[in-house]
Short mmCIF file of C-alpha atoms and ligand atoms in Angstrom, two decimals:
data_model
loop_
_atom_site.label_atom_id
_atom_site.label_comp_id
_atom_site.label_asym_id
_atom_site.label_seq_id
_atom_site.Cartn_x
_atom_site.Cartn_y
_atom_site.Cartn_z
CA UNK M 1283 -122.56 -7.94 78.32
CA UNK M 1284 -124.26 -10.66 75.92
CA UNK M 1285 -126.21 -7.88 74.08
CA UNK M 1286 -123.12 -5.85 73.75
CA UNK M 1287 -121.28 -9.04 72.13
CA UNK M 1288 -124.32 -9.59 70.09
CA UNK M 1289 -124.13 -6.06 68.65
CA UNK M 1290 -120.84 -6.92 66.77
CA UNK M 1291 -121.39 -6.58 63.33
CA UNK M 1292 -121.25 -9.86 61.10
CA UNK M 1293 -118.05 -10.53 59.02
CA UNK M 1294 -120.09 -10.32 55.61
CA UNK M 1295 -121.52 -6.65 56.48
CA UNK M 1296 -117.88 -5.47 57.60
CA UNK M 1297 -116.28 -6.83 54.43
CA UNK M 1298 -118.99 -4.82 52.36
CA UNK M 1299 -118.14 -1.24 54.28
CA UNK M 1300 -116.28 1.29 52.46
CA UNK M 1301 -113.60 1.43 54.83
CA UNK M 1302 -112.79 -2.32 54.10
CA UNK M 1303 -113.17 -2.36 50.34
CA UNK M 1304 -110.15 0.04 49.72
CA UNK M 1305 -107.77 -2.78 51.51
CA UNK M 1306 -109.09 -5.78 49.46
CA UNK M 1307 -106.85 -5.38 46.47
CA UNK M 1308 -103.68 -4.81 48.41
CA UNK M 1309 -104.13 -7.62 50.80
CA UNK M 1310 -106.94 -9.93 48.96
CA UNK M 1311 -110.34 -10.65 50.68
CA UNK M 1312 -109.04 -13.79 52.71
CA UNK M 1313 -106.22 -11.95 54.31
CA UNK M 1314 -108.53 -8.89 55.15
CA UNK M 1315 -110.86 -11.45 56.67
CA UNK M 1316 -108.67 -12.85 58.78
CA UNK M 1317 -107.30 -9.30 60.01
CA UNK M 1318 -110.63 -8.22 60.79
CA UNK M 1319 -111.65 -11.49 62.69
CA UNK M 1320 -108.11 -11.29 64.91
CA UNK M 1321 -109.43 -7.68 65.82
CA UNK M 1322 -112.84 -8.65 66.52
CA UNK M 1323 -111.76 -11.73 68.78
CA UNK M 1324 -109.75 -9.05 70.78
CA UNK M 1325 -112.39 -6.72 71.25
CA UNK M 1326 -114.83 -9.48 72.46
CA UNK M 1327 -112.17 -10.52 74.85
CA UNK M 1328 -111.65 -7.09 76.14
CA UNK M 1329 -115.51 -6.61 76.62
CA UNK M 1330 -115.75 -9.88 78.50
CA UNK M 1331 -112.59 -8.93 81.00
CA UNK M 1332 -114.72 -5.64 81.37
CA UNK M 1333 -111.49 -3.73 80.03
CA UNK M 1334 -113.23 -1.82 77.53
CA UNK M 1335 -115.95 0.87 77.73
CA UNK M 1336 -118.20 0.44 74.59
CA UNK M 1337 -119.82 3.56 73.64
CA UNK M 1338 -119.60 3.28 70.23
CA UNK M 1339 -118.81 -0.12 69.35
CA UNK M 1340 -118.86 0.42 65.47
CA UNK M 1341 -116.35 3.37 65.64
CA UNK M 1342 -113.97 1.09 67.93
CA UNK M 1343 -114.14 -1.48 65.52
CA UNK M 1344 -113.60 0.56 62.46
CA UNK M 1345 -110.84 2.42 64.10
CA UNK M 1346 -108.95 -0.91 65.40
CA UNK M 1347 -109.36 -2.78 62.06
CA UNK M 1348 -108.47 0.30 59.99
CA UNK M 1349 -105.17 0.65 61.85
CA UNK M 1350 -104.23 -3.08 61.19
CA UNK M 1351 -105.47 -3.19 57.58
CA UNK M 1352 -103.29 0.06 56.89
CA UNK M 1353 -100.20 -1.50 58.79
CA UNK M 1354 -100.32 -4.60 57.10
CA UNK M 1355 -101.29 -3.24 53.60
CA UNK M 1356 -97.72 -1.50 53.47
CA UNK M 1357 -94.20 -2.66 52.74
CA UNK M 1358 -92.70 -3.45 56.40
CA UNK M 1359 -89.19 -2.84 55.32
CA UNK M 1360 -89.26 0.73 53.82
CA UNK M 1361 -86.83 3.77 53.39
CA UNK M 1362 -85.99 6.20 56.04
CA UNK M 1363 -84.25 9.53 56.01
CA UNK M 1364 -80.95 9.02 58.24
CA UNK M 1365 -80.41 12.16 59.96
CA UNK M 1366 -78.52 10.96 62.93
CA UNK M 1367 -75.08 11.74 61.58
CA UNK M 1368 -74.28 8.17 62.06
CA UNK M 1369 -73.03 7.03 58.83
CA UNK M 1370 -72.67 3.20 59.22
CA UNK M 1371 -76.07 2.99 61.15
CA UNK M 1372 -76.53 -0.74 62.02
CA UNK M 1373 -80.46 -0.47 62.83
CA UNK M 1374 -80.79 1.74 59.51
CA UNK M 1375 -79.15 -0.92 57.10
CA UNK M 1376 -75.32 0.34 57.19
CA UNK M 1377 -74.21 1.48 54.03
CA UNK M 1378 -76.51 2.64 51.13
CA UNK M 1379 -75.41 1.27 47.80
CA UNK M 1380 -73.73 2.94 44.87
CA UNK M 1381 -75.40 3.40 41.83
CA UNK M 1382 -73.59 0.92 40.12
CA UNK M 1383 -73.91 -1.76 42.48
CA UNK M 1384 -77.77 -1.09 42.71
CA UNK M 1385 -78.04 -1.51 38.91
CA UNK M 1386 -75.74 -4.68 38.71
CA UNK M 1387 -78.10 -6.28 41.61
CA UNK M 1388 -81.27 -5.31 39.57
CA UNK M 1389 -79.92 -6.84 36.35
CA UNK M 1390 -78.67 -10.06 37.98
CA UNK M 1391 -81.92 -10.37 40.14
CA UNK M 1392 -84.42 -10.30 36.98
CA UNK M 1393 -82.11 -12.56 34.57
CA UNK M 1394 -80.53 -15.81 34.64
CA UNK M 1395 -76.75 -15.49 35.08
CA UNK M 1396 -73.29 -17.04 35.38
CA UNK M 1397 -73.65 -17.50 38.94
CA UNK M 1398 -72.19 -20.99 38.93
CA UNK M 1399 -71.75 -21.34 35.23
CA UNK M 1400 -68.77 -20.96 33.05
CA UNK M 1401 -70.16 -19.48 29.70
CA UNK M 1402 -66.89 -19.89 27.57
CA UNK M 1403 -66.35 -23.62 28.46
CA UNK M 1404 -70.35 -24.32 28.61
CA UNK M 1405 -69.16 -25.93 32.20
CA UNK M 1406 -70.14 -25.42 35.82
CA UNK M 1407 -68.57 -22.64 37.38
CA UNK M 1408 -68.17 -21.14 40.74
CA UNK M 1409 -70.16 -18.69 42.45
CA UNK M 1410 -67.28 -17.21 44.57
CA UNK M 1411 -65.01 -16.54 41.20
CA UNK M 1412 -66.92 -13.70 40.47
CA UNK M 1413 -65.31 -11.53 43.07
CA UNK M 1414 -61.92 -13.44 44.17
CA UNK M 1415 -59.76 -11.71 41.73
CA UNK M 1416 -60.64 -8.29 42.57
CA UNK M 1417 -60.46 -8.91 46.31
CA UNK M 1418 -56.96 -10.50 45.92
CA UNK M 1419 -55.98 -7.30 43.46
CA UNK M 1420 -57.44 -4.96 46.23
CA UNK M 1421 -55.87 -6.70 49.31
CA UNK M 1422 -53.01 -8.39 48.40
CA UNK M 1423 -54.09 -11.80 49.57
CA UNK M 1424 -53.80 -15.08 47.57
CA UNK M 1425 -57.08 -15.94 47.71
CA UNK M 1426 -60.45 -14.94 49.17
CA UNK M 1427 -63.78 -16.48 49.87
CA UNK M 1428 -67.01 -14.58 50.33
CA UNK M 1429 -70.03 -15.73 52.73
CA UNK M 1430 -73.01 -14.09 54.07
CA UNK M 1431 -71.66 -11.79 56.69
CA UNK M 1432 -68.42 -11.12 58.56
CA UNK M 1433 -69.93 -13.17 61.75
CA UNK M 1434 -70.36 -16.08 59.02
CA UNK M 1435 -66.63 -15.47 57.94
CA UNK M 1436 -65.18 -15.92 61.45
CA UNK M 1437 -67.20 -18.79 62.54
CA UNK M 1438 -66.51 -20.55 59.09
CA UNK M 1439 -62.72 -19.89 59.51
CA UNK M 1440 -62.45 -21.34 62.93
CA UNK M 1441 -64.56 -24.13 61.98
CA UNK M 1442 -62.42 -25.01 59.15
CA UNK M 1443 -59.09 -24.27 60.98
CA UNK M 1444 -59.63 -24.97 64.55
CA UNK M 1445 -62.20 -27.52 65.38
CA UNK M 1446 -61.13 -29.58 68.37
CA UNK M 1447 -58.11 -27.40 68.78
CA UNK M 1448 -57.05 -24.39 71.02
CA UNK M 1449 -57.54 -20.93 69.72
CA UNK M 1450 -55.40 -18.57 71.61
CA UNK M 1451 -56.76 -14.75 72.05
CA UNK M 1452 -56.18 -11.85 74.04
CA UNK M 1453 -58.49 -11.47 77.31
CA UNK M 1454 -58.80 -7.75 76.47
CA UNK M 1455 -60.23 -9.00 72.98
CA UNK M 1456 -63.34 -11.09 74.01
CA UNK M 1457 -65.47 -8.65 72.86
CA UNK M 1458 -69.35 -8.48 72.11
CA UNK M 1459 -70.31 -6.73 68.80
CA UNK M 1460 -73.62 -5.44 68.10
CA UNK M 1461 -75.28 -7.02 70.94
CA UNK M 1462 -75.13 -10.58 69.57
CA UNK M 1463 -71.59 -11.44 68.16
CA UNK M 1464 -69.72 -12.61 71.16
CA UNK M 1465 -66.13 -13.97 70.20
CA UNK M 1466 -66.18 -16.50 73.17
CA UNK M 1467 -69.73 -17.78 71.77
CA UNK M 1468 -68.68 -17.99 68.18
CA UNK M 1469 -65.51 -20.06 69.26
CA UNK M 1470 -67.69 -22.18 71.02
CA UNK M 1471 -70.06 -22.76 68.19
CA UNK M 1472 -67.06 -23.50 65.85
CA UNK M 1473 -66.17 -26.32 67.96
CA UNK M 1474 -62.73 -24.64 68.96
CA UNK M 1475 -61.25 -24.57 72.34
CA UNK M 1476 -60.77 -20.80 73.52
CA UNK M 1477 -57.66 -20.00 75.45
CA UNK M 1478 -57.65 -16.49 76.66
CA UNK M 1479 -54.39 -15.03 77.55
CA UNK M 1480 -53.05 -11.60 79.20
CA UNK M 1481 -55.09 -9.40 80.95
CA UNK M 1482 -58.04 -7.04 80.15
CA UNK M 1483 -55.70 -3.98 79.60
CA UNK M 1484 -52.65 -5.73 78.57
CA UNK M 1485 -51.50 -9.04 76.63
CA UNK M 1486 -47.71 -9.50 75.79
CA UNK M 1487 -46.10 -11.96 73.17
CA UNK M 1488 -45.13 -14.16 76.06
CA UNK M 1489 -48.26 -14.48 77.18
CA UNK M 1490 -49.39 -16.02 73.93
CA UNK M 1491 -46.14 -18.23 73.60
CA UNK M 1492 -46.34 -19.70 76.75
CA UNK M 1493 -49.94 -20.91 76.22
CA UNK M 1494 -48.65 -22.50 73.13
CA UNK M 1495 -49.27 -26.66 73.19
CA UNK M 1496 -49.32 -29.60 70.57
CA UNK M 1497 -53.14 -28.94 70.64
CA UNK M 1498 -52.91 -25.12 69.47
CA UNK M 1499 -53.97 -24.45 66.03
CA UNK M 1500 -54.84 -20.75 65.67
CA UNK M 1501 -53.59 -17.27 67.10
CA UNK M 1502 -56.61 -14.97 66.87
CA UNK M 1503 -56.30 -11.21 67.03
CA UNK M 1504 -59.67 -9.53 66.86
CA UNK M 1505 -60.52 -5.99 66.15
CA UNK M 1506 -62.09 -4.62 69.41
CA UNK M 1507 -64.69 -2.45 67.43
CA UNK M 1508 -66.43 0.22 69.51
CA UNK M 1509 -64.78 -1.06 72.68
CA UNK M 1510 -61.80 0.93 74.06
CA UNK M 1511 -59.82 0.61 77.16
CA UNK M 1512 -58.13 4.18 78.35
CA UNK M 1513 -55.08 4.32 80.31
CA UNK M 1514 -52.40 1.83 80.67
CA UNK M 1515 -52.81 -0.45 77.47
CA UNK M 1516 -50.70 -3.05 76.16
CA UNK M 1517 -51.42 -5.30 73.24
CA UNK M 1518 -49.12 -7.25 71.03
CA UNK M 1519 -48.32 -6.00 67.64
CA UNK M 1520 -49.54 -7.90 64.49
CA UNK M 1521 -45.87 -8.42 63.25
CA UNK M 1522 -44.84 -10.09 66.64
CA UNK M 1523 -48.09 -12.66 66.37
CA UNK M 1524 -47.32 -13.09 62.80
CA UNK M 1525 -43.75 -14.25 63.59
CA UNK M 1526 -44.75 -16.22 66.52
CA UNK M 1527 -47.06 -18.11 64.77
CA UNK M 1528 -44.80 -18.97 61.85
CA UNK M 1529 -42.22 -20.27 64.45
CA UNK M 1530 -44.71 -22.82 65.75
CA UNK M 1531 -46.55 -23.61 62.46
CA UNK M 1532 -49.82 -22.01 63.58
CA UNK M 1533 -52.29 -20.02 61.72
CA UNK M 1534 -52.58 -16.37 62.75
CA UNK M 1535 -56.20 -15.19 62.01
CA UNK M 1536 -57.35 -11.67 62.22
CA UNK M 1537 -60.99 -10.68 62.57
CA UNK M 1538 -60.78 -6.80 61.42
CA UNK M 1539 -64.46 -5.75 61.19
CA UNK M 1540 -64.49 -3.00 59.00
CA UNK M 1541 -62.86 -3.96 55.95
CA UNK M 1542 -61.14 -0.81 55.01
CA UNK M 1543 -59.65 -1.09 51.30
CA UNK M 1544 -58.09 2.24 50.95
CA UNK M 1545 -57.09 4.90 53.49
CA UNK M 1546 -59.85 7.37 54.12
CA UNK M 1547 -59.18 11.15 53.62
CA UNK M 1548 -60.00 12.29 57.19
CA UNK M 1549 -57.82 13.59 60.13
CA UNK M 1550 -58.09 11.32 62.87
CA UNK M 1551 -55.88 10.48 65.71
CA UNK M 1552 -56.63 6.80 65.71
CA UNK M 1553 -55.73 4.64 62.53
CA UNK M 1554 -57.87 1.86 61.01
CA UNK M 1555 -55.64 -0.73 59.40
CA UNK M 1556 -56.57 -1.49 56.03
CA UNK M 1557 -56.94 -5.34 54.81
CA UNK M 1558 -53.79 -4.91 52.73
CA UNK M 1559 -51.86 -3.63 55.79
CA UNK M 1560 -52.92 -6.81 57.80
CA UNK M 1561 -52.31 -8.96 54.93
CA UNK M 1562 -48.77 -7.41 54.59
CA UNK M 1563 -48.31 -7.16 58.29
CA UNK M 1564 -48.31 -11.06 58.45
CA UNK M 1565 -52.22 -12.27 59.11
CA UNK M 1566 -52.55 -15.38 57.15
CA UNK M 1567 -56.25 -15.22 57.39
CA UNK M 1568 -58.40 -11.82 57.50
CA UNK M 1569 -62.20 -11.65 58.11
CA UNK M 1570 -64.20 -8.35 57.26
CA UNK M 1571 -67.58 -7.05 56.46
CA UNK M 1572 -68.86 -5.94 53.02
CA UNK M 1573 -70.91 -3.12 54.32
CA UNK M 1574 -69.04 -1.36 56.94
CA UNK M 1575 -66.25 0.95 55.46
CA UNK M 1576 -66.02 -0.90 52.31
CA UNK M 1577 -69.41 0.56 51.38
CA UNK M 1578 -71.03 -2.29 49.84
CA UNK M 1579 -73.86 -4.99 50.44
CA UNK M 1580 -74.04 -7.35 53.30
CA UNK M 1581 -71.36 -9.74 53.01
CA UNK M 1582 -68.19 -11.31 54.98
CA UNK M 1583 -64.82 -11.90 53.35
CA UNK M 1584 -62.27 -14.27 54.33
CA UNK M 1585 -58.76 -13.26 52.58
CA UNK M 1586 -55.38 -14.62 53.14
CA UNK M 1587 -53.11 -17.59 52.32
CA UNK M 1588 -54.26 -19.96 49.58
CA UNK M 1589 -53.68 -22.97 51.36
CA UNK M 1590 -55.79 -22.00 54.15
CA UNK M 1591 -58.70 -20.78 52.15
CA UNK M 1592 -58.62 -23.70 50.07
CA UNK M 1593 -59.25 -25.78 53.13
CA UNK M 1594 -62.08 -23.49 54.24
CA UNK M 1595 -63.72 -23.40 50.67
CA UNK M 1596 -63.99 -27.19 51.17
CA UNK M 1597 -65.76 -26.86 54.60
CA UNK M 1598 -69.63 -28.41 54.60
CA UNK M 1599 -70.66 -25.17 56.31
CA UNK M 1600 -69.95 -23.01 53.50
CA UNK M 1601 -73.15 -24.37 51.76
CA UNK M 1602 -75.38 -22.87 54.50
CA UNK M 1603 -73.69 -19.58 54.61
CA UNK M 1604 -73.37 -19.03 50.87
CA UNK M 1605 -74.08 -15.60 49.09
CA UNK M 1606 -77.15 -14.56 47.24
CA UNK M 1607 -76.57 -13.68 43.42
CA UNK M 1608 -78.04 -9.96 43.95
CA UNK M 1609 -75.70 -9.44 47.06
CA UNK M 1610 -72.81 -10.97 44.73
CA UNK M 1611 -73.63 -8.73 41.88
CA UNK M 1612 -73.59 -5.59 44.21
CA UNK M 1613 -70.46 -6.48 45.76
CA UNK M 1614 -68.54 -7.31 42.43
CA UNK M 1615 -69.82 -3.80 40.85
CA UNK M 1616 -68.76 -2.01 44.39
CA UNK M 1617 -65.29 -3.77 44.17
CA UNK M 1618 -65.00 -2.54 40.44
CA UNK M 1619 -65.25 1.28 41.71
CA UNK M 1620 -62.15 0.61 43.77
CA UNK M 1621 -60.45 -0.96 40.85
CA UNK M 1622 -60.96 2.09 38.57
CA UNK M 1623 -60.03 4.26 41.35
CA UNK M 1624 -63.60 5.58 41.93
CA UNK M 1625 -64.07 4.69 45.46
CA UNK M 1626 -64.49 8.06 46.92
CA UNK M 1627 -68.11 8.07 44.85
CA UNK M 1628 -69.44 5.21 46.95
CA UNK M 1629 -71.92 6.79 49.15
CA UNK M 1630 -70.29 5.93 52.78
CA UNK M 1631 -67.12 7.02 51.76
CA UNK M 1632 -68.34 10.35 50.08
CA UNK M 1633 -70.29 11.07 53.28
CA UNK M 1634 -67.15 10.29 55.50
CA UNK M 1635 -65.07 12.47 53.52
CA UNK M 1636 -67.67 15.10 53.04
CA UNK M 1637 -65.77 18.69 53.41
CA UNK M 1638 -67.12 20.99 56.13
CA UNK M 1639 -67.70 23.96 53.85
CA UNK M 1640 -70.36 21.61 51.79
CA UNK M 1641 -71.79 20.44 54.93
CA UNK M 1642 -72.38 24.03 56.02
CA UNK M 1643 -73.73 24.72 52.74
CA UNK M 1644 -76.28 21.62 52.92
CA UNK M 1645 -77.27 22.67 56.55
CA UNK M 1646 -78.00 26.29 55.54
CA UNK M 1647 -79.82 25.21 52.35
CA UNK M 1648 -82.15 22.73 54.70
CA UNK M 1649 -82.34 25.53 57.49
CA UNK M 1650 -83.97 28.16 54.72
CA UNK M 1651 -86.22 25.66 53.49
CA UNK M 1652 -87.90 24.47 56.56
CA UNK M 1653 -88.14 28.07 57.69
CA UNK M 1654 -90.16 28.85 54.33
CA UNK M 1655 -92.16 25.95 55.04
CA UNK M 1656 -93.18 26.95 58.46
CA UNK M 1657 -93.15 30.76 58.22
CA UNK M 1658 -94.73 31.93 61.53
CA UNK M 1659 -97.73 29.41 61.28
CA UNK M 1660 -95.89 27.05 64.37
CA UNK M 1661 -94.06 28.20 67.44
CA UNK M 1662 -90.52 26.34 66.14
CA UNK M 1663 -87.30 28.15 65.56
CA UNK M 1664 -84.58 26.72 63.19
CA UNK M 1665 -81.01 27.20 63.37
CA UNK M 1666 -77.74 26.05 61.62
CA UNK M 1667 -75.49 24.30 64.29
CA UNK M 1668 -72.24 22.40 64.46
CA UNK M 1669 -72.68 18.65 65.14
CA UNK M 1670 -70.41 15.70 66.22
CA UNK M 1671 -71.09 13.04 63.58
CA UNK M 1672 -69.87 9.53 63.75
CA UNK M 1673 -68.74 6.97 61.36
CA UNK M 1674 -70.32 4.27 63.24
CA UNK M 1675 -70.27 0.15 62.61
CA UNK M 1676 -67.65 -0.19 65.03
CA UNK M 1677 -64.85 1.87 63.31
CA UNK M 1678 -63.19 4.84 64.75
CA UNK M 1679 -65.24 4.47 68.02
CA UNK M 1680 -63.30 7.50 69.84
CA UNK M 1681 -63.17 10.05 66.91
CA UNK M 1682 -66.02 12.41 66.11
CA UNK M 1683 -66.37 14.02 62.63
CA UNK M 1684 -67.26 17.72 62.78
CA UNK M 1685 -70.44 18.19 60.67
CA UNK M 1686 -73.20 20.71 60.46
CA UNK M 1687 -77.06 20.38 61.15
CA UNK M 1688 -80.32 22.17 61.69
CA UNK M 1689 -81.60 22.52 65.29
CA UNK M 1690 -85.53 22.89 65.77
CA UNK M 1691 -86.88 24.00 69.13
CA UNK M 1692 -90.04 24.59 70.23
CA UNK M 1693 -91.14 28.02 71.65
CA UNK M 1694 -94.16 26.18 73.20
CA UNK M 1695 -93.19 24.76 76.73
CA UNK M 1696 -96.36 22.47 75.95
CA UNK M 1697 -94.54 20.68 73.03
CA UNK M 1698 -91.48 18.57 73.97
CA UNK M 1699 -88.79 17.98 71.59
CA UNK M 1700 -89.42 14.22 72.00
CA UNK M 1701 -92.90 14.77 70.64
CA UNK M 1702 -91.45 16.52 67.51
CA UNK M 1703 -89.04 13.75 66.99
CA UNK M 1704 -91.92 11.16 67.23
CA UNK M 1705 -93.97 13.38 64.65
CA UNK M 1706 -91.01 13.23 62.08
CA UNK M 1707 -90.69 9.67 62.51
CA UNK M 1708 -94.20 9.07 61.81
CA UNK M 1709 -94.15 10.63 58.64
CA UNK M 1710 -94.54 8.52 55.23
CA UNK M 1711 -90.82 8.01 54.84
CA UNK M 1712 -89.77 8.40 58.57
CA UNK M 1713 -87.09 10.92 59.44
CA UNK M 1714 -84.84 9.57 62.28
CA UNK M 1715 -83.14 12.58 64.17
CA UNK M 1716 -81.20 12.95 67.34
CA UNK M 1717 -82.12 15.01 70.33
CA UNK M 1718 -79.65 17.42 72.09
CA UNK M 1719 -80.10 20.07 74.87
CA UNK M 1720 -84.02 20.14 74.35
CA UNK M 1721 -83.54 20.46 70.76
CA UNK M 1722 -84.12 18.20 67.65
CA UNK M 1723 -81.24 17.96 65.44
CA UNK M 1724 -80.98 16.94 61.78
CA UNK M 1725 -77.46 16.36 61.06
CA UNK M 1726 -77.05 16.80 57.09
CA UNK M 1727 -73.99 14.79 56.75
CA UNK M 1728 -76.04 11.26 56.38
CA UNK M 1729 -78.99 12.89 54.01
CA UNK M 1730 -78.98 11.34 50.64
CA UNK M 1731 -80.13 12.89 47.35
CA UNK M 1732 -83.95 13.97 47.80
CA UNK M 1733 -83.72 13.58 51.25
CA UNK M 1734 -84.33 17.26 51.76
CA UNK M 1735 -87.58 16.86 49.71
CA UNK M 1736 -88.75 14.02 52.28
CA UNK M 1737 -87.78 16.16 55.48
CA UNK M 1738 -89.77 19.12 54.06
CA UNK M 1739 -92.79 16.84 53.38
CA UNK M 1740 -92.79 15.47 56.97
CA UNK M 1741 -92.76 19.13 58.46
CA UNK M 1742 -95.28 20.03 55.98
CA UNK M 1743 -97.91 17.29 57.34
CA UNK M 1744 -96.59 18.10 60.88
CA UNK M 1745 -97.54 21.87 60.83
CA UNK M 1746 -100.86 21.11 59.29
CA UNK M 1747 -101.95 18.31 61.48
CA UNK M 1748 -104.38 19.18 63.94
C1 PLP U 2253 -68.84 -5.72 62.68
C2 PLP U 2253 -68.05 -6.83 63.35
C3 PLP U 2253 -68.19 -8.27 63.16
C4 PLP U 2253 -69.55 -8.84 62.79
O1 PLP U 2253 -69.75 -8.35 61.21
P1 PLP U 2253 -71.10 -8.75 60.24
O2 PLP U 2253 -70.89 -8.40 59.26
O3 PLP U 2253 -72.03 -7.66 61.26
O4 PLP U 2253 -71.55 -9.97 60.87
C5 PLP U 2253 -67.33 -9.13 63.61
N1 PLP U 2253 -66.09 -8.85 64.43
C6 PLP U 2253 -65.82 -7.50 63.97
C7 PLP U 2253 -64.47 -7.19 64.83
C8 PLP U 2253 -66.72 -6.38 63.65
O5 PLP U 2253 -66.31 -5.18 64.06
#
């Protein structure tokens, strides 16, 4: 074994081999050295443990080190093709930004700016002022404040309005969102005392009113996101809660989640309430995300009564949750698209409202393109199929959007559609598909400009691979 260990080449020799030298400029000599040292240590350990057969040690070292160098020399955060048909796909980054939003982020990111500066007065300005007016204009709120995301918006609002006080919330709304945002935990973090009332499927106005004490500060309504109860369900309306809160001088706060600003042009049984409707219905504070139905960057908005927002603005926690300048620039530009009535150009809204005929044409084009690339060279067949697409991001969980896609099936039994989907994910720009009834489905609704070319590229490499 010692002979084997001694046969491992010296670092200096390795650094001079051609397969290493191509990474020196992307990673620097020091970094390359460290990556190779880690690889060699791992191999030494495996040899000592007897876990490795070492027929060709040099080949093994080259293979392992190259794999690590290749991975680490590329950007880790990179674009993918979303062919899942889920528009607000949380794992794939929710909403792609509108051109105007991107341009604004690039300009502000590469220059000094009026971030906290009033250019006319030559004085200190406020970061929040860049979007507050537009938000008020678009929601009917008296005041608004932006933070890092909606989870932060809920946390900050509760911290400012209910620390050491009681917050009354329906048992049916103690939901977990996205695997880590849990209403009871957020309440605990904020220092508020949670008082859950009613039952999972039914909470009446009396459940709320009977729970009110001198210690109560907030009545909280939470959008149940992608969670639904079927059958006998009774919840209390916004108007009733607003009325009750007013009678007892309490704050009625609503965590809306999605942040719909304008009603969507879709035919759904279920209705998502817009922020404006919530404010009009009596919510004193509404919190929502910037990167869900609104279609902007990741941000959290707190909109509502001026007195309450002023209180929240003065809370120390705000400093830890504040928004970055590029995000703010992208958000302001997105809001301006709403202000001038061009919101249907925002990518996620365009995708959600896309006409069925347009989707069919898109699917037919993609199908033709893929058939042409593959000809008869591989045992794959392509067909246009109807699909069930989703809005995602916790909005409209029970309604599906009727769409189209291209189904790929393998005639050859030896190749499974799982392998095919994995090969598409391994492309230079990964293509993320879905699998249905032993076929790989590429949903066209969520494809962006140029994605057809990227899919073709992935397919071309796939069919020429050994
Ligand atoms: C999505 C969502 C959140 C979390 O928002 P983030 O912007 O992801 O932090 C909180 N509450 C509701 C109701 C949601 O739908």
